[in-house]
mmCIF file of C-alpha atoms and ligand atoms in Angstrom:
data_model
loop_
_atom_site.group_PDB
_atom_site.id
_atom_site.type_symbol
_atom_site.label_atom_id
_atom_site.label_comp_id
_atom_site.label_asym_id
_atom_site.label_seq_id
_atom_site.Cartn_x
_atom_site.Cartn_y
_atom_site.Cartn_z
ATOM 1 C CA MET N 1 -68.143 -36.877 -24.479
ATOM 2 C CA LYS N 2 -65.881 -38.927 -26.739
ATOM 3 C CA VAL N 3 -62.144 -38.648 -26.172
ATOM 4 C CA LEU N 4 -59.566 -40.031 -28.584
ATOM 5 C CA VAL N 5 -56.235 -40.915 -26.959
ATOM 6 C CA LEU N 6 -53.062 -41.122 -29.051
ATOM 7 C CA GLY N 7 -51.463 -44.319 -27.761
ATOM 8 C CA ALA N 8 -53.102 -47.573 -26.716
ATOM 9 C CA GLY N 9 -51.226 -48.569 -23.585
ATOM 10 C CA GLN N 10 -52.050 -48.720 -19.895
ATOM 11 C CA LEU N 11 -52.539 -44.972 -19.540
ATOM 12 C CA ALA N 12 -55.313 -44.933 -22.170
ATOM 13 C CA ARG N 13 -56.736 -48.005 -20.440
ATOM 14 C CA MET N 14 -56.855 -46.300 -17.049
ATOM 15 C CA MET N 15 -58.342 -43.132 -18.579
ATOM 16 C CA SER N 16 -61.076 -45.324 -19.998
ATOM 17 C CA LEU N 17 -61.777 -46.888 -16.592
ATOM 18 C CA ALA N 18 -61.898 -43.453 -14.957
ATOM 19 C CA GLY N 19 -64.016 -41.868 -17.675
ATOM 20 C CA ALA N 20 -66.860 -44.389 -17.708
ATOM 21 C CA PRO N 21 -68.768 -43.042 -14.654
ATOM 22 C CA LEU N 22 -68.716 -39.547 -16.196
ATOM 23 C CA ASN N 23 -70.065 -40.867 -19.505
ATOM 24 C CA ILE N 24 -66.755 -40.047 -21.113
ATOM 25 C CA SER N 25 -65.874 -42.797 -23.568
ATOM 26 C CA ILE N 26 -62.320 -43.374 -24.714
ATOM 27 C CA SER N 27 -61.039 -44.742 -27.969
ATOM 28 C CA ALA N 28 -57.340 -45.398 -28.339
ATOM 29 C CA TYR N 29 -55.288 -44.765 -31.476
ATOM 30 C CA ASP N 30 -52.281 -47.008 -31.994
ATOM 31 C CA VAL N 31 -49.837 -44.817 -33.940
ATOM 32 C CA ASN N 32 -47.784 -47.817 -35.078
ATOM 33 C CA SER N 33 -50.599 -49.719 -36.767
ATOM 34 C CA ASP N 34 -52.738 -46.665 -37.701
ATOM 35 C CA SER N 35 -55.698 -48.342 -36.037
ATOM 36 C CA ILE N 36 -58.301 -47.403 -33.478
ATOM 37 C CA VAL N 37 -58.474 -50.012 -30.724
ATOM 38 C CA HIS N 38 -60.629 -50.658 -27.688
ATOM 39 C CA PRO N 39 -58.655 -49.282 -24.716
ATOM 40 C CA LEU N 40 -59.395 -52.307 -22.497
ATOM 41 C CA THR N 41 -59.382 -55.259 -24.892
ATOM 42 C CA GLN N 42 -57.073 -53.866 -27.597
ATOM 43 C CA GLN N 43 -59.633 -55.128 -30.117
ATOM 44 C CA PRO N 44 -59.290 -53.299 -33.458
ATOM 45 C CA LEU N 45 -62.245 -50.987 -34.088
ATOM 46 C CA GLY N 46 -61.218 -49.339 -37.333
ATOM 47 C CA LYS N 47 -58.440 -47.754 -39.340
ATOM 48 C CA GLY N 48 -57.308 -44.237 -40.027
ATOM 49 C CA LEU N 49 -56.616 -41.134 -37.999
ATOM 50 C CA ASP N 50 -58.995 -38.906 -40.022
ATOM 51 C CA LYS N 51 -62.022 -40.892 -39.010
ATOM 52 C CA ALA N 52 -60.845 -41.261 -35.416
ATOM 53 C CA ILE N 53 -60.470 -37.488 -35.051
ATOM 54 C CA ALA N 54 -63.797 -36.790 -36.792
ATOM 55 C CA ASP N 55 -65.592 -39.122 -34.363
ATOM 56 C CA ALA N 56 -64.067 -37.517 -31.247
ATOM 57 C CA ASP N 57 -64.982 -34.386 -29.285
ATOM 58 C CA VAL N 58 -61.485 -34.117 -27.819
ATOM 59 C CA VAL N 59 -58.098 -35.560 -28.802
ATOM 60 C CA THR N 60 -55.367 -36.134 -26.218
ATOM 61 C CA ALA N 61 -52.244 -38.288 -25.785
ATOM 62 C CA GLU N 62 -50.814 -40.857 -23.400
ATOM 63 C CA PHE N 63 -47.207 -40.456 -24.580
ATOM 64 C CA GLU N 64 -44.989 -37.805 -26.136
ATOM 65 C CA HIS N 65 -42.948 -39.678 -28.731
ATOM 66 C CA ILE N 66 -45.460 -39.199 -31.533
ATOM 67 C CA PRO N 67 -44.550 -38.714 -35.215
ATOM 68 C CA LEU N 68 -44.746 -35.013 -36.135
ATOM 69 C CA PRO N 69 -47.229 -35.412 -39.029
ATOM 70 C CA ILE N 70 -49.698 -37.048 -36.612
ATOM 71 C CA LEU N 71 -49.263 -34.185 -34.139
ATOM 72 C CA ALA N 72 -49.812 -31.651 -36.930
ATOM 73 C CA GLN N 73 -52.977 -33.397 -38.074
ATOM 74 C CA CYS N 74 -54.383 -33.479 -34.541
ATOM 75 C CA GLN N 75 -53.506 -29.823 -34.004
ATOM 76 C CA GLN N 76 -55.265 -28.905 -37.272
ATOM 77 C CA SER N 77 -58.498 -30.372 -35.937
ATOM 78 C CA GLY N 78 -58.677 -27.779 -33.157
ATOM 79 C CA LYS N 79 -59.575 -30.593 -30.718
ATOM 80 C CA PHE N 80 -56.074 -31.467 -29.472
ATOM 81 C CA LEU N 81 -55.273 -30.925 -25.766
ATOM 82 C CA PRO N 82 -52.757 -30.180 -24.295
ATOM 83 C CA GLY N 83 -51.757 -29.625 -27.930
ATOM 84 C CA GLU N 84 -48.788 -29.926 -30.227
ATOM 85 C CA THR N 85 -46.422 -27.487 -28.500
ATOM 86 C CA ALA N 86 -46.745 -29.200 -25.110
ATOM 87 C CA ILE N 87 -46.388 -32.722 -26.522
ATOM 88 C CA LYS N 88 -43.326 -31.706 -28.533
ATOM 89 C CA ALA N 89 -41.732 -30.091 -25.483
ATOM 90 C CA GLY N 90 -42.167 -33.384 -23.636
ATOM 91 C CA GLY N 91 -40.693 -35.417 -26.487
ATOM 92 C CA ASP N 92 -37.673 -33.299 -27.415
ATOM 93 C CA ARG N 93 -35.207 -32.387 -24.674
ATOM 94 C CA ARG N 94 -33.988 -29.346 -26.667
ATOM 95 C CA LEU N 95 -37.483 -27.826 -26.634
ATOM 96 C CA GLU N 96 -37.979 -28.936 -23.026
ATOM 97 C CA LYS N 97 -34.863 -27.095 -21.828
ATOM 98 C CA GLN N 98 -35.898 -23.995 -23.807
ATOM 99 C CA LEU N 99 -39.353 -24.138 -22.239
ATOM 100 C CA LEU N 100 -37.897 -24.351 -18.718
ATOM 101 C CA ASP N 101 -35.586 -21.413 -19.452
ATOM 102 C CA ASP N 102 -38.503 -19.389 -20.853
ATOM 103 C CA ALA N 103 -40.605 -20.161 -17.773
ATOM 104 C CA ALA N 104 -37.618 -19.186 -15.558
ATOM 105 C CA VAL N 105 -37.742 -22.560 -13.817
ATOM 106 C CA ARG N 106 -34.509 -24.115 -12.503
ATOM 107 C CA SER N 107 -33.118 -27.282 -14.103
ATOM 108 C CA ALA N 108 -29.666 -28.854 -14.467
ATOM 109 C CA ALA N 109 -27.221 -26.659 -16.421
ATOM 110 C CA TYR N 110 -26.913 -27.968 -19.987
ATOM 111 C CA HIS N 111 -25.271 -27.648 -23.350
ATOM 112 C CA ILE N 112 -26.595 -28.979 -26.660
ATOM 113 C CA VAL N 113 -24.181 -31.252 -28.500
ATOM 114 C CA ASN N 114 -24.278 -31.723 -32.273
ATOM 115 C CA ASN N 115 -20.564 -32.160 -32.980
ATOM 116 C CA GLU N 116 -17.178 -32.645 -31.340
ATOM 117 C CA THR N 117 -16.658 -28.935 -30.672
ATOM 118 C CA ASP N 118 -19.964 -28.813 -28.782
ATOM 119 C CA PHE N 119 -18.926 -31.931 -26.865
ATOM 120 C CA GLU N 120 -15.654 -30.335 -25.756
ATOM 121 C CA GLN N 121 -17.439 -27.087 -24.875
ATOM 122 C CA ALA N 122 -19.958 -29.005 -22.773
ATOM 123 C CA ILE N 123 -17.173 -30.563 -20.706
ATOM 124 C CA ARG N 124 -15.386 -27.222 -20.306
ATOM 125 C CA LYS N 125 -18.478 -25.239 -19.478
ATOM 126 C CA LEU N 126 -20.301 -27.738 -17.222
ATOM 127 C CA GLY N 127 -17.471 -29.797 -15.707
ATOM 128 C CA LEU N 128 -17.651 -33.496 -14.758
ATOM 129 C CA PRO N 129 -19.524 -35.669 -14.047
ATOM 130 C CA LEU N 130 -21.966 -35.230 -16.919
ATOM 131 C CA VAL N 131 -25.085 -36.988 -18.123
ATOM 132 C CA PHE N 132 -25.662 -37.089 -21.894
ATOM 133 C CA LYS N 133 -29.235 -37.650 -23.058
ATOM 134 C CA SER N 134 -30.578 -38.196 -26.563
ATOM 135 C CA ALA N 135 -32.808 -35.246 -27.469
ATOM 136 C CA LEU N 136 -35.499 -37.481 -28.965
ATOM 137 C CA ALA N 137 -37.128 -40.771 -27.983
ATOM 138 C CA GLY N 138 -35.605 -41.236 -24.508
ATOM 139 C CA TYR N 139 -37.614 -42.997 -21.819
ATOM 140 C CA ASP N 140 -36.968 -45.333 -18.871
ATOM 141 C CA GLY N 141 -33.344 -44.135 -18.801
ATOM 142 C CA LYS N 142 -32.704 -45.328 -22.371
ATOM 143 C CA GLY N 143 -30.539 -43.148 -24.617
ATOM 144 C CA GLN N 144 -28.315 -41.895 -21.807
ATOM 145 C CA TRP N 145 -24.584 -41.920 -21.230
ATOM 146 C CA ARG N 146 -22.534 -40.883 -18.205
ATOM 147 C CA LEU N 147 -19.065 -39.334 -18.172
ATOM 148 C CA LYS N 148 -17.226 -39.271 -14.860
ATOM 149 C CA ARG N 149 -13.552 -39.065 -15.815
ATOM 150 C CA ALA N 150 -11.837 -36.847 -18.399
ATOM 151 C CA GLU N 151 -9.786 -39.803 -19.655
ATOM 152 C CA ASP N 152 -12.988 -41.537 -20.840
ATOM 153 C CA ALA N 153 -14.119 -38.570 -22.946
ATOM 154 C CA ALA N 154 -12.558 -39.683 -26.253
ATOM 155 C CA ALA N 155 -14.125 -43.148 -26.091
ATOM 156 C CA LEU N 156 -17.512 -41.694 -25.195
ATOM 157 C CA TRP N 157 -17.307 -39.215 -28.067
ATOM 158 C CA GLN N 158 -16.873 -42.167 -30.481
ATOM 159 C CA GLN N 159 -20.193 -43.553 -29.252
ATOM 160 C CA LEU N 160 -22.025 -40.235 -29.281
ATOM 161 C CA ASP N 161 -20.687 -39.405 -32.740
ATOM 162 C CA ALA N 162 -21.949 -42.734 -34.118
ATOM 163 C CA PHE N 163 -25.316 -42.057 -32.494
ATOM 164 C CA LEU N 164 -25.580 -38.560 -34.022
ATOM 165 C CA GLN N 165 -24.426 -39.774 -37.464
ATOM 166 C CA ALA N 166 -27.148 -42.423 -37.507
ATOM 167 C CA ASP N 167 -30.009 -39.907 -37.224
ATOM 168 C CA SER N 168 -29.805 -36.342 -38.491
ATOM 169 C CA LYS N 169 -32.819 -35.311 -36.388
ATOM 170 C CA GLN N 170 -31.076 -36.152 -33.120
ATOM 171 C CA SER N 171 -28.967 -34.017 -30.853
ATOM 172 C CA ILE N 172 -27.578 -34.819 -27.443
ATOM 173 C CA VAL N 173 -28.255 -32.720 -24.404
ATOM 174 C CA ALA N 174 -25.303 -32.681 -22.001
ATOM 175 C CA GLU N 175 -26.411 -32.028 -18.433
ATOM 176 C CA GLN N 176 -24.558 -31.461 -15.216
ATOM 177 C CA PHE N 177 -24.829 -34.526 -12.975
ATOM 178 C CA ILE N 178 -26.985 -33.516 -9.996
ATOM 179 C CA PRO N 179 -26.055 -35.064 -6.625
ATOM 180 C CA PHE N 180 -29.662 -35.218 -5.447
ATOM 181 C CA GLN N 181 -30.927 -36.621 -2.141
ATOM 182 C CA ARG N 182 -34.248 -37.707 -3.561
ATOM 183 C CA GLU N 183 -36.347 -37.685 -6.690
ATOM 184 C CA VAL N 184 -39.866 -36.332 -6.424
ATOM 185 C CA SER N 185 -42.598 -35.527 -8.901
ATOM 186 C CA LEU N 186 -45.553 -33.218 -8.953
ATOM 187 C CA ILE N 187 -48.636 -34.078 -10.942
ATOM 188 C CA GLY N 188 -51.280 -31.486 -11.499
ATOM 189 C CA ALA N 189 -53.970 -30.299 -13.824
ATOM 190 C CA ARG N 190 -54.767 -26.982 -15.438
ATOM 191 C CA ARG N 191 -58.053 -26.111 -16.996
ATOM 192 C CA ALA N 192 -58.808 -23.615 -19.810
ATOM 193 C CA ASN N 193 -59.949 -20.955 -17.316
ATOM 194 C CA GLY N 194 -56.538 -21.144 -15.616
ATOM 195 C CA ASP N 195 -57.632 -23.176 -12.571
ATOM 196 C CA VAL N 196 -54.804 -25.372 -11.288
ATOM 197 C CA GLN N 197 -54.998 -28.345 -8.883
ATOM 198 C CA VAL N 198 -51.858 -30.222 -7.887
ATOM 199 C CA PHE N 199 -51.505 -33.494 -6.031
ATOM 200 C CA PRO N 200 -49.084 -33.751 -3.125
ATOM 201 C CA LEU N 201 -45.441 -34.311 -4.064
ATOM 202 C CA THR N 202 -44.604 -37.943 -4.680
ATOM 203 C CA GLU N 203 -41.238 -39.469 -3.795
ATOM 204 C CA ASN N 204 -39.944 -41.840 -6.466
ATOM 205 C CA HIS N 205 -37.415 -44.631 -6.431
ATOM 206 C CA HIS N 206 -35.950 -45.927 -9.709
ATOM 207 C CA VAL N 207 -34.140 -49.207 -10.316
ATOM 208 C CA ASN N 208 -31.973 -49.304 -13.452
ATOM 209 C CA GLY N 209 -33.606 -46.115 -14.737
ATOM 210 C CA VAL N 210 -37.159 -47.458 -14.380
ATOM 211 C CA LEU N 211 -39.643 -46.286 -11.759
ATOM 212 C CA SER N 212 -40.097 -48.913 -9.066
ATOM 213 C CA VAL N 213 -41.969 -47.254 -6.173
ATOM 214 C CA SER N 214 -43.845 -43.974 -5.697
ATOM 215 C CA LEU N 215 -44.747 -42.774 -2.261
ATOM 216 C CA ALA N 216 -47.251 -40.093 -1.268
ATOM 217 C CA ALA N 217 -47.439 -39.325 2.419
ATOM 218 C CA ALA N 218 -47.679 -36.163 4.496
ATOM 219 C CA GLY N 219 -44.986 -33.945 3.034
ATOM 220 C CA ASN N 220 -42.921 -30.878 3.557
ATOM 221 C CA GLU N 221 -45.042 -27.750 3.047
ATOM 222 C CA GLN N 222 -42.124 -25.591 1.916
ATOM 223 C CA LEU N 223 -41.128 -28.125 -0.764
ATOM 224 C CA GLN N 224 -44.724 -28.494 -1.911
ATOM 225 C CA GLN N 225 -45.029 -24.698 -2.339
ATOM 226 C CA GLN N 226 -41.809 -24.596 -4.326
ATOM 227 C CA ALA N 227 -42.940 -27.424 -6.618
ATOM 228 C CA GLN N 228 -46.362 -25.875 -7.066
ATOM 229 C CA GLN N 229 -44.888 -22.521 -8.040
ATOM 230 C CA MET N 230 -42.603 -24.196 -10.632
ATOM 231 C CA PHE N 231 -45.500 -26.299 -11.912
ATOM 232 C CA THR N 232 -47.698 -23.238 -12.380
ATOM 233 C CA ALA N 233 -44.920 -21.354 -14.183
ATOM 234 C CA VAL N 234 -44.475 -24.212 -16.696
ATOM 235 C CA ALA N 235 -48.210 -24.827 -17.127
ATOM 236 C CA ASN N 236 -48.923 -21.120 -17.669
ATOM 237 C CA GLN N 237 -46.024 -20.784 -20.106
ATOM 238 C CA LEU N 238 -47.635 -23.528 -22.227
ATOM 239 C CA ASN N 239 -51.184 -22.339 -21.623
ATOM 240 C CA TYR N 240 -51.527 -25.972 -20.658
ATOM 241 C CA ILE N 241 -54.810 -27.890 -20.537
ATOM 242 C CA GLY N 242 -54.836 -31.365 -18.984
ATOM 243 C CA VAL N 243 -52.667 -33.258 -16.522
ATOM 244 C CA LEU N 244 -48.963 -32.426 -16.544
ATOM 245 C CA ALA N 245 -46.243 -34.229 -14.594
ATOM 246 C CA ILE N 246 -42.946 -32.688 -13.529
ATOM 247 C CA GLU N 247 -40.020 -34.744 -12.211
ATOM 248 C CA PHE N 248 -37.659 -32.965 -9.819
ATOM 249 C CA PHE N 249 -34.359 -33.530 -8.102
ATOM 250 C CA ASP N 250 -34.418 -32.528 -4.444
ATOM 251 C CA VAL N 251 -30.996 -31.101 -3.591
ATOM 252 C CA ASN N 252 -30.964 -30.124 0.088
ATOM 253 C CA GLY N 253 -34.505 -28.796 -0.098
ATOM 254 C CA GLU N 254 -33.990 -26.966 -3.385
ATOM 255 C CA LEU N 255 -35.868 -28.382 -6.353
ATOM 256 C CA LEU N 256 -34.467 -28.605 -9.878
ATOM 257 C CA VAL N 257 -36.662 -29.859 -12.719
ATOM 258 C CA ASN N 258 -35.395 -33.087 -14.260
ATOM 259 C CA GLU N 259 -37.988 -33.410 -16.976
ATOM 260 C CA ILE N 260 -41.648 -32.910 -17.763
ATOM 261 C CA ALA N 261 -44.268 -35.328 -19.104
ATOM 262 C CA PRO N 262 -47.268 -33.678 -20.812
ATOM 263 C CA ARG N 263 -49.676 -36.384 -19.666
ATOM 264 C CA VAL N 264 -50.763 -38.631 -16.825
ATOM 265 C CA HIS N 265 -47.713 -40.259 -15.259
ATOM 266 C CA ASN N 266 -46.614 -43.527 -13.705
ATOM 267 C CA SER N 267 -45.719 -41.747 -10.467
ATOM 268 C CA GLY N 268 -49.370 -40.647 -10.152
ATOM 269 C CA HIS N 269 -51.003 -44.072 -10.158
ATOM 270 C CA TRP N 270 -51.344 -43.962 -6.348
ATOM 271 C CA THR N 271 -54.014 -41.245 -6.836
ATOM 272 C CA GLN N 272 -56.417 -44.027 -7.860
ATOM 273 C CA GLN N 273 -56.936 -44.639 -4.162
ATOM 274 C CA GLY N 274 -54.920 -42.051 -2.263
ATOM 275 C CA ALA N 275 -56.660 -38.965 -3.636
ATOM 276 C CA ASP N 276 -60.232 -37.830 -3.983
ATOM 277 C CA VAL N 277 -60.113 -37.634 -7.784
ATOM 278 C CA CYS N 278 -57.440 -39.706 -9.531
ATOM 279 C CA GLN N 279 -55.083 -38.281 -12.159
ATOM 280 C CA PHE N 280 -56.943 -40.077 -14.985
ATOM 281 C CA GLU N 281 -60.299 -38.549 -14.100
ATOM 282 C CA GLN N 282 -58.619 -35.199 -13.472
ATOM 283 C CA HIS N 283 -57.068 -35.244 -16.942
ATOM 284 C CA LEU N 284 -60.427 -36.043 -18.536
ATOM 285 C CA ARG N 285 -62.134 -33.293 -16.528
ATOM 286 C CA ALA N 286 -59.505 -30.798 -17.682
ATOM 287 C CA VAL N 287 -59.586 -31.687 -21.386
ATOM 288 C CA CYS N 288 -63.416 -31.898 -21.386
ATOM 289 C CA ASN N 289 -63.528 -28.462 -19.715
ATOM 290 C CA LEU N 290 -65.257 -29.714 -16.571
ATOM 291 C CA PRO N 291 -64.515 -28.422 -13.038
ATOM 292 C CA LEU N 292 -61.345 -29.968 -11.583
ATOM 293 C CA GLY N 293 -61.681 -32.180 -8.537
ATOM 294 C CA SER N 294 -59.856 -31.839 -5.243
ATOM 295 C CA ALA N 295 -56.307 -33.174 -5.485
ATOM 296 C CA ALA N 296 -55.800 -33.359 -1.719
ATOM 297 C CA LEU N 297 -54.288 -36.474 -0.166
ATOM 298 C CA VAL N 298 -57.050 -38.579 1.343
ATOM 299 C CA ARG N 299 -54.742 -41.181 2.906
ATOM 300 C CA PRO N 300 -51.028 -42.001 2.771
ATOM 301 C CA SER N 301 -50.468 -44.244 -0.255
ATOM 302 C CA LEU N 302 -47.833 -45.839 -2.394
ATOM 303 C CA MET N 303 -47.497 -47.652 -5.683
ATOM 304 C CA VAL N 304 -45.223 -50.521 -6.657
ATOM 305 C CA ASN N 305 -44.666 -51.240 -10.360
ATOM 306 C CA ILE N 306 -44.920 -54.835 -11.566
ATOM 307 C CA LEU N 307 -42.129 -55.141 -14.130
ATOM 308 C CA GLY N 308 -41.802 -58.205 -16.379
ATOM 309 C CA GLU N 309 -43.984 -60.409 -14.146
ATOM 310 C CA GLU N 310 -47.272 -62.047 -15.131
ATOM 311 C CA SER N 311 -48.391 -62.894 -11.642
ATOM 312 C CA VAL N 312 -47.905 -61.960 -8.014
ATOM 313 C CA PRO N 313 -48.725 -64.082 -4.940
ATOM 314 C CA GLU N 314 -52.497 -64.088 -4.431
ATOM 315 C CA ALA N 315 -51.970 -63.644 -0.702
ATOM 316 C CA ILE N 316 -51.095 -59.976 -1.197
ATOM 317 C CA LEU N 317 -54.826 -59.375 -1.766
ATOM 318 C CA ASP N 318 -55.304 -60.237 1.924
ATOM 319 C CA ILE N 319 -53.547 -57.011 2.879
ATOM 320 C CA PRO N 320 -56.108 -54.329 3.784
ATOM 321 C CA GLY N 321 -55.904 -51.214 1.623
ATOM 322 C CA LEU N 322 -54.274 -53.035 -1.289
ATOM 323 C CA HIS N 323 -55.455 -52.885 -4.893
ATOM 324 C CA LEU N 324 -53.978 -54.752 -7.818
ATOM 325 C CA HIS N 325 -54.089 -53.317 -11.347
ATOM 326 C CA TRP N 326 -53.115 -55.421 -14.375
ATOM 327 C CA TYR N 327 -52.767 -53.901 -17.825
ATOM 328 C CA GLY N 328 -53.631 -56.987 -19.896
ATOM 329 C CA LYS N 329 -50.260 -56.999 -21.666
ATOM 330 C CA THR N 330 -48.162 -59.922 -22.840
ATOM 331 C CA LYS N 331 -45.030 -60.480 -20.814
ATOM 332 C CA ARG N 332 -41.635 -59.117 -21.841
ATOM 333 C CA ALA N 333 -38.564 -58.710 -19.685
ATOM 334 C CA GLY N 334 -38.824 -55.484 -17.683
ATOM 335 C CA ARG N 335 -42.154 -54.494 -19.272
ATOM 336 C CA LYS N 336 -44.667 -52.527 -17.173
ATOM 337 C CA MET N 337 -47.298 -55.244 -16.651
ATOM 338 C CA GLY N 338 -49.312 -53.754 -13.804
ATOM 339 C CA HIS N 339 -49.020 -52.026 -10.464
ATOM 340 C CA ILE N 340 -49.965 -52.440 -6.839
ATOM 341 C CA ASN N 341 -51.525 -49.554 -4.896
ATOM 342 C CA LEU N 342 -51.431 -49.606 -1.123
ATOM 343 C CA SER N 343 -52.920 -47.198 1.445
ATOM 344 C CA GLY N 344 -53.182 -46.839 5.198
ATOM 345 C CA ALA N 345 -55.108 -44.541 7.512
ATOM 346 C CA THR N 346 -51.784 -43.274 8.878
ATOM 347 C CA THR N 347 -48.189 -43.383 7.674
ATOM 348 C CA ALA N 348 -47.432 -45.954 10.390
ATOM 349 C CA GLU N 349 -50.222 -48.193 9.141
ATOM 350 C CA LEU N 350 -49.048 -47.828 5.549
ATOM 351 C CA LYS N 351 -45.526 -48.753 6.627
ATOM 352 C CA ALA N 352 -46.705 -51.891 8.443
ATOM 353 C CA ARG N 353 -48.774 -52.959 5.429
ATOM 354 C CA PHE N 354 -45.865 -52.241 3.089
ATOM 355 C CA GLU N 355 -43.601 -54.447 5.201
ATOM 356 C CA THR N 356 -46.137 -57.269 4.928
ATOM 357 C CA LEU N 357 -46.292 -56.752 1.163
ATOM 358 C CA ILE N 358 -42.498 -56.813 0.874
ATOM 359 C CA SER N 359 -42.362 -60.094 2.797
ATOM 360 C CA LEU N 360 -44.783 -61.668 0.287
ATOM 361 C CA LEU N 361 -43.159 -60.458 -2.957
ATOM 362 C CA PRO N 362 -40.098 -62.182 -4.446
ATOM 363 C CA GLU N 363 -37.001 -60.013 -3.876
ATOM 364 C CA THR N 364 -35.552 -60.735 -7.303
ATOM 365 C CA ALA N 365 -38.574 -59.337 -9.152
ATOM 366 C CA PHE N 366 -39.135 -56.506 -6.653
ATOM 367 C CA PRO N 367 -35.698 -55.307 -5.577
ATOM 368 C CA GLU N 368 -34.925 -52.412 -3.220
ATOM 369 C CA LEU N 369 -38.458 -52.043 -1.812
ATOM 370 C CA ALA N 370 -37.102 -51.997 1.737
ATOM 371 C CA LEU N 371 -35.240 -48.767 0.922
ATOM 372 C CA MET N 372 -38.581 -47.045 0.412
ATOM 373 C CA ALA N 373 -40.198 -48.655 3.442
ATOM 374 C CA ALA N 374 -37.446 -47.026 5.499
ATOM 375 C CA ARG N 375 -38.613 -43.619 4.177
ATOM 376 C CA LEU N 376 -42.006 -44.028 5.840
ATOM 377 C CA LYS N 377 -41.869 -42.469 9.280
HETATM 378 P P1 ATP V 401 -38.639 -41.504 -17.847
HETATM 379 O O1 ATP V 401 -38.961 -42.949 -18.027
HETATM 380 O O2 ATP V 401 -38.881 -40.994 -16.441
HETATM 381 O O3 ATP V 401 -39.228 -40.612 -18.900
HETATM 382 P P2 ATP V 401 -36.091 -40.796 -19.060
HETATM 383 O O4 ATP V 401 -35.496 -41.851 -19.888
HETATM 384 O O5 ATP V 401 -36.762 -39.671 -19.738
HETATM 385 O O6 ATP V 401 -37.041 -41.446 -17.964
HETATM 386 P P3 ATP V 401 -34.691 -39.142 -17.091
HETATM 387 O O7 ATP V 401 -35.828 -39.016 -16.177
HETATM 388 O O8 ATP V 401 -34.183 -37.913 -17.746
HETATM 389 O O9 ATP V 401 -34.893 -40.266 -18.205
HETATM 390 O O10 ATP V 401 -33.475 -39.844 -16.335
HETATM 391 C C1 ATP V 401 -33.629 -41.124 -15.755
HETATM 392 C C2 ATP V 401 -32.990 -41.125 -14.373
HETATM 393 O O11 ATP V 401 -31.598 -40.859 -14.498
HETATM 394 C C3 ATP V 401 -33.536 -40.037 -13.469
HETATM 395 O O12 ATP V 401 -34.727 -40.453 -12.844
HETATM 396 C C4 ATP V 401 -32.359 -39.883 -12.508
HETATM 397 O O13 ATP V 401 -32.340 -40.933 -11.558
HETATM 398 C C5 ATP V 401 -31.160 -40.042 -13.413
HETATM 399 N N1 ATP V 401 -30.709 -38.728 -13.945
HETATM 400 C C6 ATP V 401 -31.169 -38.117 -15.052
HETATM 401 N N2 ATP V 401 -30.586 -36.919 -15.230
HETATM 402 C C7 ATP V 401 -29.721 -36.757 -14.211
HETATM 403 C C8 ATP V 401 -28.827 -35.712 -13.815
HETATM 404 N N3 ATP V 401 -28.667 -34.589 -14.532
HETATM 405 N N4 ATP V 401 -28.110 -35.886 -12.683
HETATM 406 C C9 ATP V 401 -28.245 -37.025 -11.942
HETATM 407 N N5 ATP V 401 -29.070 -38.046 -12.265
HETATM 408 C C10 ATP V 401 -29.801 -37.917 -13.384
HETATM 409 MG MG1 MG V 402 -38.632 -38.934 -19.733
HETATM 410 MG MG1 MG V 403 -37.734 -39.386 -15.991
#
């Protein structure tokens, strides 16, 4: 099978690595340069989306912020999975909120803001504090504003107004600020026949809006059931095919959806060694209409993102159960350059290994890791 991936980043790269043993070959389409590139070397292989689609059996995506004409063209081909509607819902917070409402899945109360009247209504209806998010193009916490105090509303409106004026396609989604205890995500796959397999819930820690650590250990069965039910409702609503990720806020054991990602997800990288079949293979199985693999946890695992660093101390490779994954990217401040996966036979062993890892990594480049080590019990 030949799978074309829209996007040529690390997710396409890891799909390519996972697909090879199944004889599934990946080509990556860089939407910015209109070129097909090799998913591992980034070497240009040709130009033009028409040809790329014609050469592929299946078309999928590694990100959701894709120009609409490209989505339409892929949809036209009849090869696009999970398809235009799902990708759009992941890339536009207005459609995402509508989807969650339609699927009767809980998320933060919201109000869509296009003008000053909407802005005032949002504050009246939802109360403070509020989080304002750009409807389009937000990722890694970019395109967000917070409002805590009524006296700051006028100044914030100036900023939001300028933002809305600059792009007629944008809106802002005002959301109630959720005082969550933890952030968790559920990654799962759905196949055309309706089969669903979900990985165990992953606990996530963000630093400055960017994912830093994901942790998958023996979890709470009640929470897992809740997440799985919400996942299935969203996936069925979309008639979804492929891997889908859902981010949740855990508020005293009650889950609220934060957002969805219609693709493989950074918080699922631990599945490369903590699960039987990793999320990348699972996605390829789903979109190629092959049986899904078991998504059960094989061993407690975690992932640490490498952000803006080109190297890590070699000595970390001495830690048993550790695997290092580089993405072959050129360095930029804060850029996702690679990740570290770590496993243990038991949670206690994982914790001990994580503490060794923390002692070897520079604090400045890997802040707040100890907070997550404390979660491992
Ligand atoms: P991603 O890179 O995960 O796609 P994003 O830019 O789409 O990020 P969100 O996930 O919506 O942004 O928000 C980023 C972070 O901001 C969340 O992980 C959470 O920590 C915080 N946050 C977002 N919405 C809320 C909310 N309503 N209440 C409290 N915190 C929030
Ligand atoms: Mg997002
Ligand atoms: Mg998010």
